[in-house]
Coordinates of C-alpha atoms in Angstrom, one line a residue:
M1 CA 0.0 0.0 0.0
S2 CA 1.4 3.4 -1.0
P3 CA 2.0 6.2 1.6
K4 CA -0.8 8.2 0.0
N5 CA -3.3 5.3 0.4
I6 CA -2.1 4.8 4.0
F7 CA -2.7 8.5 4.8
Q8 CA -6.1 8.5 3.2
K9 CA -7.1 5.4 5.2
F10 CA -5.9 7.1 8.4
Q11 CA -8.0 10.2 7.5
K12 CA -11.1 8.1 7.4
S13 CA -10.4 6.3 10.7
F14 CA -12.0 7.1 14.1
R15 CA -8.5 7.6 15.6
F16 CA -7.9 10.5 13.2
R17 CA -11.1 12.2 14.1
L18 CA -10.4 11.9 17.8
F19 CA -6.8 13.3 17.2
I20 CA -8.3 16.3 15.4
I21 CA -10.7 17.0 18.3
F22 CA -7.8 16.8 20.8
T23 CA -5.6 19.0 18.6
L24 CA -8.1 21.8 18.3
S25 CA -9.2 21.6 21.9
T26 CA -5.7 21.7 23.3
A27 CA -4.7 24.5 20.8
L28 CA -7.6 26.6 21.9
I29 CA -6.9 26.1 25.6
T30 CA -3.2 26.8 25.2
V31 CA -3.8 30.0 23.2
V32 CA -6.3 31.3 25.8
F33 CA -4.2 30.6 28.9
S34 CA -1.0 32.0 27.1
T35 CA -2.8 35.2 26.2
V36 CA -4.1 35.6 29.7
F37 CA -0.6 35.1 31.2
I38 CA 1.0 37.5 28.8
L39 CA -1.6 40.2 29.4
R40 CA -1.1 39.8 33.2
E41 CA 2.7 40.1 33.0
I42 CA 2.5 43.2 30.7
R43 CA 0.1 44.9 33.2
S44 CA 2.4 43.9 36.1
S45 CA 5.5 45.3 34.3
H46 CA 3.7 48.6 33.6
Q47 CA 2.7 48.9 37.2
E48 CA 6.3 48.2 38.4
A49 CA 7.7 50.9 36.1
S50 CA 5.1 53.4 37.2
E51 CA 5.8 52.7 40.9
K52 CA 9.5 53.1 40.3
A53 CA 9.1 56.4 38.5
R54 CA 6.7 57.7 41.2
L55 CA 9.3 56.6 43.9
L56 CA 12.1 58.5 42.3
A57 CA 9.9 61.6 41.8
S58 CA 8.8 61.4 45.4
L59 CA 12.3 61.2 46.7
L60 CA 13.3 64.2 44.6
A61 CA 10.3 66.1 45.8
D62 CA 11.2 65.6 49.5
R63 CA 14.8 66.8 48.9
I64 CA 13.9 70.0 47.0
R65 CA 11.1 71.2 49.2
L66 CA 13.1 74.1 50.9
Y67 CA 15.0 75.0 47.7
L68 CA 11.7 75.1 45.7
Y69 CA 10.2 77.3 48.4
A70 CA 13.1 79.7 48.0
E71 CA 13.3 79.1 44.2
D72 CA 17.0 78.4 44.5
R73 CA 17.6 77.3 40.9
D74 CA 21.2 76.2 41.5
N75 CA 20.5 73.8 44.2
L76 CA 17.3 72.7 42.4
Y77 CA 19.4 72.0 39.3
R78 CA 22.0 70.1 41.3
L79 CA 19.5 67.8 43.0
A80 CA 17.6 67.3 39.8
E81 CA 20.8 66.4 38.0
E82 CA 21.7 63.9 40.7
T83 CA 18.4 62.2 40.1
A84 CA 18.8 62.4 36.3
Q85 CA 22.1 60.4 36.6
H86 CA 20.0 57.3 37.3
P87 CA 20.4 55.1 34.1
Q88 CA 16.7 54.8 33.5
V89 CA 15.8 58.4 34.1
A90 CA 15.2 60.1 30.7
G91 CA 14.4 63.6 32.0
V92 CA 13.6 65.7 35.1
T93 CA 11.5 68.9 35.2
V94 CA 10.8 71.1 38.3
L95 CA 7.9 73.6 38.2
N96 CA 6.8 76.1 40.8
S97 CA 3.2 76.6 41.9
D98 CA 2.5 78.9 39.0
G99 CA 3.6 76.4 36.5
T100 CA 6.9 78.1 35.6
V101 CA 9.7 75.7 34.7
L102 CA 12.6 76.2 37.1
V103 CA 14.7 73.2 36.0
N104 CA 14.5 71.1 32.9
I105 CA 16.9 68.3 32.3
A106 CA 16.3 66.0 29.3
K107 CA 18.5 63.3 27.9
P108 CA 18.4 63.3 24.1
K109 CA 19.4 59.6 23.7
Y110 CA 16.1 58.2 24.9
N111 CA 13.1 57.6 22.6
P112 CA 10.1 59.6 23.8
S113 CA 7.8 56.7 22.8
N114 CA 9.6 54.4 25.3
T115 CA 9.3 56.8 28.3
L116 CA 6.8 56.9 31.2
D117 CA 5.8 60.3 32.6
E118 CA 5.1 60.7 36.3
R119 CA 4.1 63.9 38.2
V120 CA 4.5 64.4 42.0
S121 CA 3.4 67.5 43.9
V122 CA 5.8 69.2 46.2
T123 CA 4.1 70.5 49.3
S124 CA 5.2 72.5 52.3
G125 CA 4.7 69.6 54.7
T126 CA 2.9 69.2 58.0
I127 CA 3.2 67.3 61.3
A128 CA -0.2 65.6 61.5
T129 CA -1.5 64.1 58.2
P130 CA -4.6 61.9 57.7
P131 CA -3.8 58.3 56.7
E132 CA -5.8 58.5 53.5
S133 CA -3.6 61.3 52.2
E134 CA -0.5 59.0 52.3
L135 CA -2.2 56.8 49.6
T136 CA -2.8 59.6 47.1
N137 CA -0.8 62.4 45.6
A138 CA -3.3 65.0 46.8
P139 CA -2.1 67.8 49.2
K140 CA -2.6 67.0 52.8
R141 CA -4.6 69.2 55.2
G142 CA -2.6 72.2 56.3
E143 CA -0.1 71.9 53.4
T144 CA 0.6 74.3 50.6
V145 CA 1.5 73.2 47.1
L146 CA 5.0 74.6 46.3
G147 CA 5.3 73.1 42.8
T148 CA 5.5 69.9 40.8
V149 CA 8.3 67.4 40.0
R150 CA 7.9 65.7 36.5
L151 CA 10.1 62.7 35.9
K152 CA 10.4 60.7 32.7
L153 CA 11.5 57.1 33.1
D154 CA 12.9 55.1 30.3
T155 CA 10.9 51.8 29.8
S156 CA 12.9 50.3 27.0
D157 CA 14.3 47.6 29.4
H158 CA 10.7 46.8 30.4
N159 CA 9.6 46.6 26.8
Q160 CA 12.6 44.3 26.0
K161 CA 11.6 42.0 29.0
I162 CA 8.0 41.9 27.8
H163 CA 9.2 41.1 24.3
E164 CA 11.4 38.2 25.6
L165 CA 8.5 37.1 27.8
V166 CA 6.2 36.9 24.8
I167 CA 8.7 34.9 22.8
Y168 CA 9.5 32.6 25.8
T169 CA 5.7 32.1 26.4
I170 CA 5.0 31.3 22.8
I171 CA 7.9 28.8 22.6
T172 CA 6.9 27.2 25.9
S173 CA 3.2 27.0 24.9
L174 CA 4.1 25.5 21.5
S175 CA 6.4 23.0 23.0
F176 CA 3.7 22.0 25.6
W177 CA 1.1 21.8 22.8
L178 CA 3.3 19.5 20.7
L179 CA 4.1 17.4 23.7
V180 CA 0.3 17.0 24.5
L181 CA -0.3 16.1 20.8
F182 CA 2.4 13.4 20.9
L183 CA 1.1 12.0 24.2
S184 CA -2.5 12.2 22.9
Y185 CA -1.6 10.3 19.8
L186 CA 0.2 7.6 21.8
A187 CA -2.8 7.3 24.1
L188 CA -5.3 7.1 21.2
Q189 CA -3.1 4.5 19.6
W190 CA -3.2 2.4 22.8
M191 CA -6.9 3.0 23.3
T192 CA -7.9 2.0 19.8
R193 CA -5.5 -1.0 19.5
S194 CA -8.1 -3.3 21.1
F195 CA -10.7 -2.3 18.6
N196 CA -8.8 -4.0 15.7
S197 CA -9.6 -7.4 17.0
L198 CA -13.2 -6.4 17.5
M199 CA -13.4 -5.1 13.9
Q200 CA -11.8 -8.2 12.6
G201 CA -14.3 -10.4 14.5
V202 CA -17.2 -8.3 13.2
K203 CA -15.8 -8.6 9.7
N204 CA -15.6 -12.4 9.9
I205 CA -19.2 -12.6 11.3
R206 CA -20.4 -10.3 8.5
E207 CA -18.7 -12.6 5.9
G208 CA -20.6 -15.6 7.4
D209 CA -18.0 -17.2 9.6
Y210 CA -20.0 -17.5 12.9
S211 CA -17.5 -19.9 14.5
V212 CA -15.0 -17.0 15.2
R213 CA -14.5 -16.0 18.8
I214 CA -12.8 -12.8 19.9
E215 CA -10.3 -13.0 22.8
T216 CA -11.5 -11.1 25.9
G217 CA -8.3 -10.2 27.7
T218 CA -9.5 -7.1 29.6
D219 CA -12.4 -6.3 31.9
D220 CA -13.4 -3.0 30.3
E221 CA -15.5 -1.6 27.5
P222 CA -13.6 -3.3 24.7
G223 CA -13.7 -6.6 26.7
W224 CA -17.4 -6.3 27.2
A225 CA -17.9 -5.5 23.5
A226 CA -15.9 -8.7 22.7
V227 CA -18.1 -10.7 25.0
A228 CA -21.2 -9.3 23.4
I229 CA -19.9 -10.1 19.9
N230 CA -19.0 -13.6 20.9
E231 CA -22.6 -14.1 22.3
L232 CA -24.0 -12.7 19.1
A233 CA -21.8 -15.0 17.0
E234 CA -22.9 -18.0 19.0
S235 CA -26.6 -17.0 18.6
L236 CA -26.1 -16.6 14.9
E237 CA -24.3 -19.9 14.7
Q238 CA -27.2 -21.6 16.4
R239 CA -29.6 -19.9 14.1
E240 CA -27.6 -21.0 11.1
A241 CA -27.6 -24.6 12.3
Q242 CA -31.4 -24.2 12.9
N243 CA -31.7 -22.9 9.4
R244 CA -29.9 -25.9 7.9
C245 CA -32.1 -28.2 9.8
L246 CA -35.2 -26.4 8.6
Q247 CA -34.0 -26.6 5.1
E248 CA -33.5 -30.3 5.4
E249 CA -37.0 -30.7 6.9
L250 CA -38.4 -28.6 4.1
V251 CA -36.8 -30.9 1.5
N252 CA -38.3 -33.9 3.3
A253 CA -41.7 -32.3 3.5
M254 CA -41.6 -31.5 -0.2
K255 CA -40.8 -35.1 -0.9
L256 CA -43.7 -36.3 1.2
E257 CA -45.9 -33.6 -0.5
V258 CA -47.2 -32.4 2.9
Q259 CA -48.3 -28.9 1.8
E260 CA -49.3 -27.7 5.3
E261 CA -46.0 -28.7 6.8
K262 CA -44.3 -27.2 3.8
R263 CA -46.0 -23.8 4.3
R264 CA -45.2 -23.8 8.1
L265 CA -41.5 -24.6 7.6
M266 CA -41.2 -22.1 4.8
A267 CA -42.6 -19.4 7.0
Q268 CA -40.3 -20.4 9.9
L269 CA -37.3 -20.4 7.5
I270 CA -38.1 -17.0 6.2
Q271 CA -38.4 -15.7 9.7
T272 CA -35.1 -17.3 10.7
N273 CA -33.3 -15.8 7.7
R274 CA -34.7 -12.4 8.5
M275 CA -33.5 -12.6 12.1
T276 CA -30.1 -13.8 10.9
S277 CA -29.8 -10.9 8.5
L278 CA -31.0 -8.5 11.1
G279 CA -28.5 -9.9 13.6
L280 CA -25.7 -9.3 11.2
L281 CA -26.9 -5.7 10.6
V282 CA -27.2 -5.0 14.3
S283 CA -23.8 -6.5 15.1
S284 CA -22.2 -4.3 12.5
M285 CA -24.0 -1.2 13.6
A286 CA -23.8 -1.7 17.4
H287 CA -20.0 -2.2 17.6
E288 CA -19.0 0.2 14.9
I289 CA -21.1 3.0 16.2
N290 CA -21.3 2.5 20.0
N291 CA -17.5 2.5 20.6
P292 CA -16.9 5.7 18.6
N293 CA -20.1 7.2 20.1
G294 CA -18.7 6.5 23.6
S295 CA -15.4 8.2 22.8
I296 CA -17.3 11.2 21.3
R297 CA -19.4 11.5 24.5
L298 CA -16.2 11.4 26.6
A299 CA -14.7 14.1 24.4
G300 CA -17.9 16.2 24.7
Q301 CA -17.9 15.8 28.5
F302 CA -14.2 16.8 28.6
M303 CA -14.9 19.9 26.5
T304 CA -17.8 20.8 28.8
K305 CA -15.7 20.5 31.9
A306 CA -12.6 22.3 30.4
W307 CA -14.8 25.1 29.2
K308 CA -16.5 25.5 32.7
D309 CA -13.0 25.7 34.3
A310 CA -11.7 28.2 31.7
L311 CA -14.9 30.3 31.7
P312 CA -14.3 32.2 35.0
V313 CA -10.8 33.2 33.8
L314 CA -12.1 34.4 30.5
E315 CA -14.9 36.3 32.1
G316 CA -12.3 38.0 34.4
V317 CA -10.2 39.0 31.4
A318 CA -13.3 40.3 29.6
R319 CA -14.2 42.5 32.6
E320 CA -10.7 43.9 32.9
E321 CA -9.6 44.1 29.3
G322 CA -13.0 44.3 27.5
N323 CA -14.6 42.0 25.0
F324 CA -12.3 39.9 22.8
S325 CA -12.7 37.3 20.0
I326 CA -12.4 33.6 20.5
G327 CA -12.8 31.2 17.7
G328 CA -13.5 34.1 15.3
I329 CA -16.5 35.4 17.3
P330 CA -16.9 37.8 20.2
F331 CA -16.5 36.2 23.7
D332 CA -19.9 37.2 24.9
T333 CA -21.4 35.2 22.0
A334 CA -18.9 32.4 22.0
R335 CA -19.6 31.7 25.7
E336 CA -23.1 30.5 25.0
E337 CA -22.3 28.9 21.7
I338 CA -19.5 26.7 22.9
T339 CA -21.6 25.6 25.9
K340 CA -24.6 24.7 23.7
S341 CA -22.3 22.9 21.2
A342 CA -20.8 20.7 24.0
D343 CA -24.3 19.9 25.4
T344 CA -25.5 19.1 21.8
I345 CA -22.6 16.5 21.4
V346 CA -23.5 14.7 24.7
R347 CA -27.3 14.8 24.0
N348 CA -26.9 13.4 20.5
T349 CA -24.6 10.6 21.7
D350 CA -27.4 9.6 24.1
L351 CA -29.9 9.5 21.2
I352 CA -27.6 7.3 19.1
E353 CA -27.1 4.9 22.0
R354 CA -30.9 4.6 22.5
V355 CA -31.5 3.8 18.8
I356 CA -28.7 1.1 18.8
H357 CA -30.1 -0.4 22.1
D358 CA -33.6 -0.7 20.5
L359 CA -32.2 -2.5 17.4
R360 CA -30.1 -4.8 19.6
A361 CA -33.1 -5.7 21.9
Y362 CA -35.2 -6.4 18.8
S363 CA -32.6 -8.7 17.2
L364 CA -31.9 -10.7 20.4
G365 CA -35.5 -11.0 21.6
E366 CA -37.4 -14.2 22.1
G367 CA -38.7 -15.7 18.8
N368 CA -42.0 -17.4 19.9
A369 CA -43.0 -15.9 23.3
F370 CA -46.4 -14.3 23.4
R371 CA -47.1 -11.6 25.9
S372 CA -50.4 -9.9 26.9
N373 CA -49.0 -6.4 27.3
V374 CA -47.6 -5.6 23.9
N375 CA -47.8 -1.9 23.0
L376 CA -48.5 -1.5 19.3
N377 CA -47.2 2.1 19.3
T378 CA -43.8 0.7 20.5
V379 CA -43.9 -2.0 17.8
V380 CA -44.5 0.6 15.1
S381 CA -41.7 2.9 16.4
G382 CA -39.3 0.0 16.6
A383 CA -40.1 -1.1 13.1
L384 CA -39.6 2.4 11.7
A385 CA -36.3 2.7 13.5
I386 CA -35.1 -0.5 11.7
I387 CA -36.3 0.8 8.4
R388 CA -34.7 4.2 8.8
A389 CA -31.4 2.5 9.8
H390 CA -31.0 1.3 6.1
G391 CA -31.1 5.0 5.0
K392 CA -32.4 4.4 1.4
H393 CA -36.0 4.8 0.8
G394 CA -36.1 6.6 -2.6
D395 CA -38.9 9.2 -2.7
I396 CA -40.9 7.5 0.1
A397 CA -41.9 9.8 3.0
F398 CA -43.1 8.3 6.3
V399 CA -46.1 9.9 8.1
V400 CA -46.7 8.4 11.5
D401 CA -50.0 9.0 13.4
L402 CA -50.1 7.0 16.6
A403 CA -53.2 6.8 18.9
Q404 CA -52.5 8.3 22.3
Y405 CA -54.6 5.9 24.4
L406 CA -54.2 2.5 22.7
P407 CA -54.8 -0.6 24.8
P408 CA -52.2 -3.3 25.0
V409 CA -52.7 -6.5 23.0
K410 CA -51.5 -10.1 23.3
G411 CA -48.9 -11.2 20.8
N412 CA -45.1 -11.5 20.0
F413 CA -43.3 -8.2 19.9
Q414 CA -40.5 -9.4 17.5
Q415 CA -42.8 -11.1 15.0
L416 CA -45.1 -8.1 14.9

């Protein structure tokens, strides 16, 4: 088999679909958490730079209070120049209470777009100050505003750190994502390995080899499925033996020209053949659909749980940073759509399981048992479920009108 055919076969497999689901889910979660982490670090870096600029400006304001009151430009310039010698200070400006610039020191080598401007008021000072005034830059009671210190802090180092943080976060997230994909692929390969024997057994049964038995080595879902297939194969083998006996009896009856016996055996043979064909159909459907359906349900439940865990974080980001897009749509719309999509996946898997259960119950039911509580509405619904399972009806449209209060009857559910 060529590599192209192998890849095309892999694309059609259930393992590939599960791998795509895990890939998209982990990629979305990784992008969301990486974005939240980067935004948080950027905000923290900006706060740190602002606090540092305010601290330097406050220290200078405390030192120049007397000189600013006397408008001693020489000492003001000396103290401002000492502060400007700090490697991250891009400029210092001292203004009096009228807004007149007394000292202005600017370093031309710094880019104005990479500077942070902080202003601190210089007051006359007082002995008793209210506690709340220490938390703000507003003048305290009994103080006089002497002027303002304006300090420009170079933030190029902070921007460089943020740039390195973004690159490091992207590389780390990508490495984590690739590692998760690799581990997911190995896990999926291990999980789906036991399905190969199940599929081979189903294929042999479909080809008419009812003597095949699948090895049941584990006490889990694949093991239970193997037991169910073995039981079905045994039932089909018994029906096949019964079919051969009925055929022999039919030949003998035809030789004896017993017409009544012939009609009875013919009817029983037809019923047996129908049940055998139906058993093959249900066997193929039940174990080719239930196992993928169970994995899809687990994936839907995982998506629901992961989304519920990530939703508070995303809502917090939306409240602080505003609405943002996720999956190409706004967050306030995606929040409901993703929740509904996950619920729809789980709900539809339950519907598929109920349909397969009804078909299986019908194919493995008692052949000749008569009961007195048969519901005809249930008989009709089960028959329509079997017909719709074939999926090909041409231009035929089914219109069902069931009586609401229909009394039960005595009869055989499967034969009806």
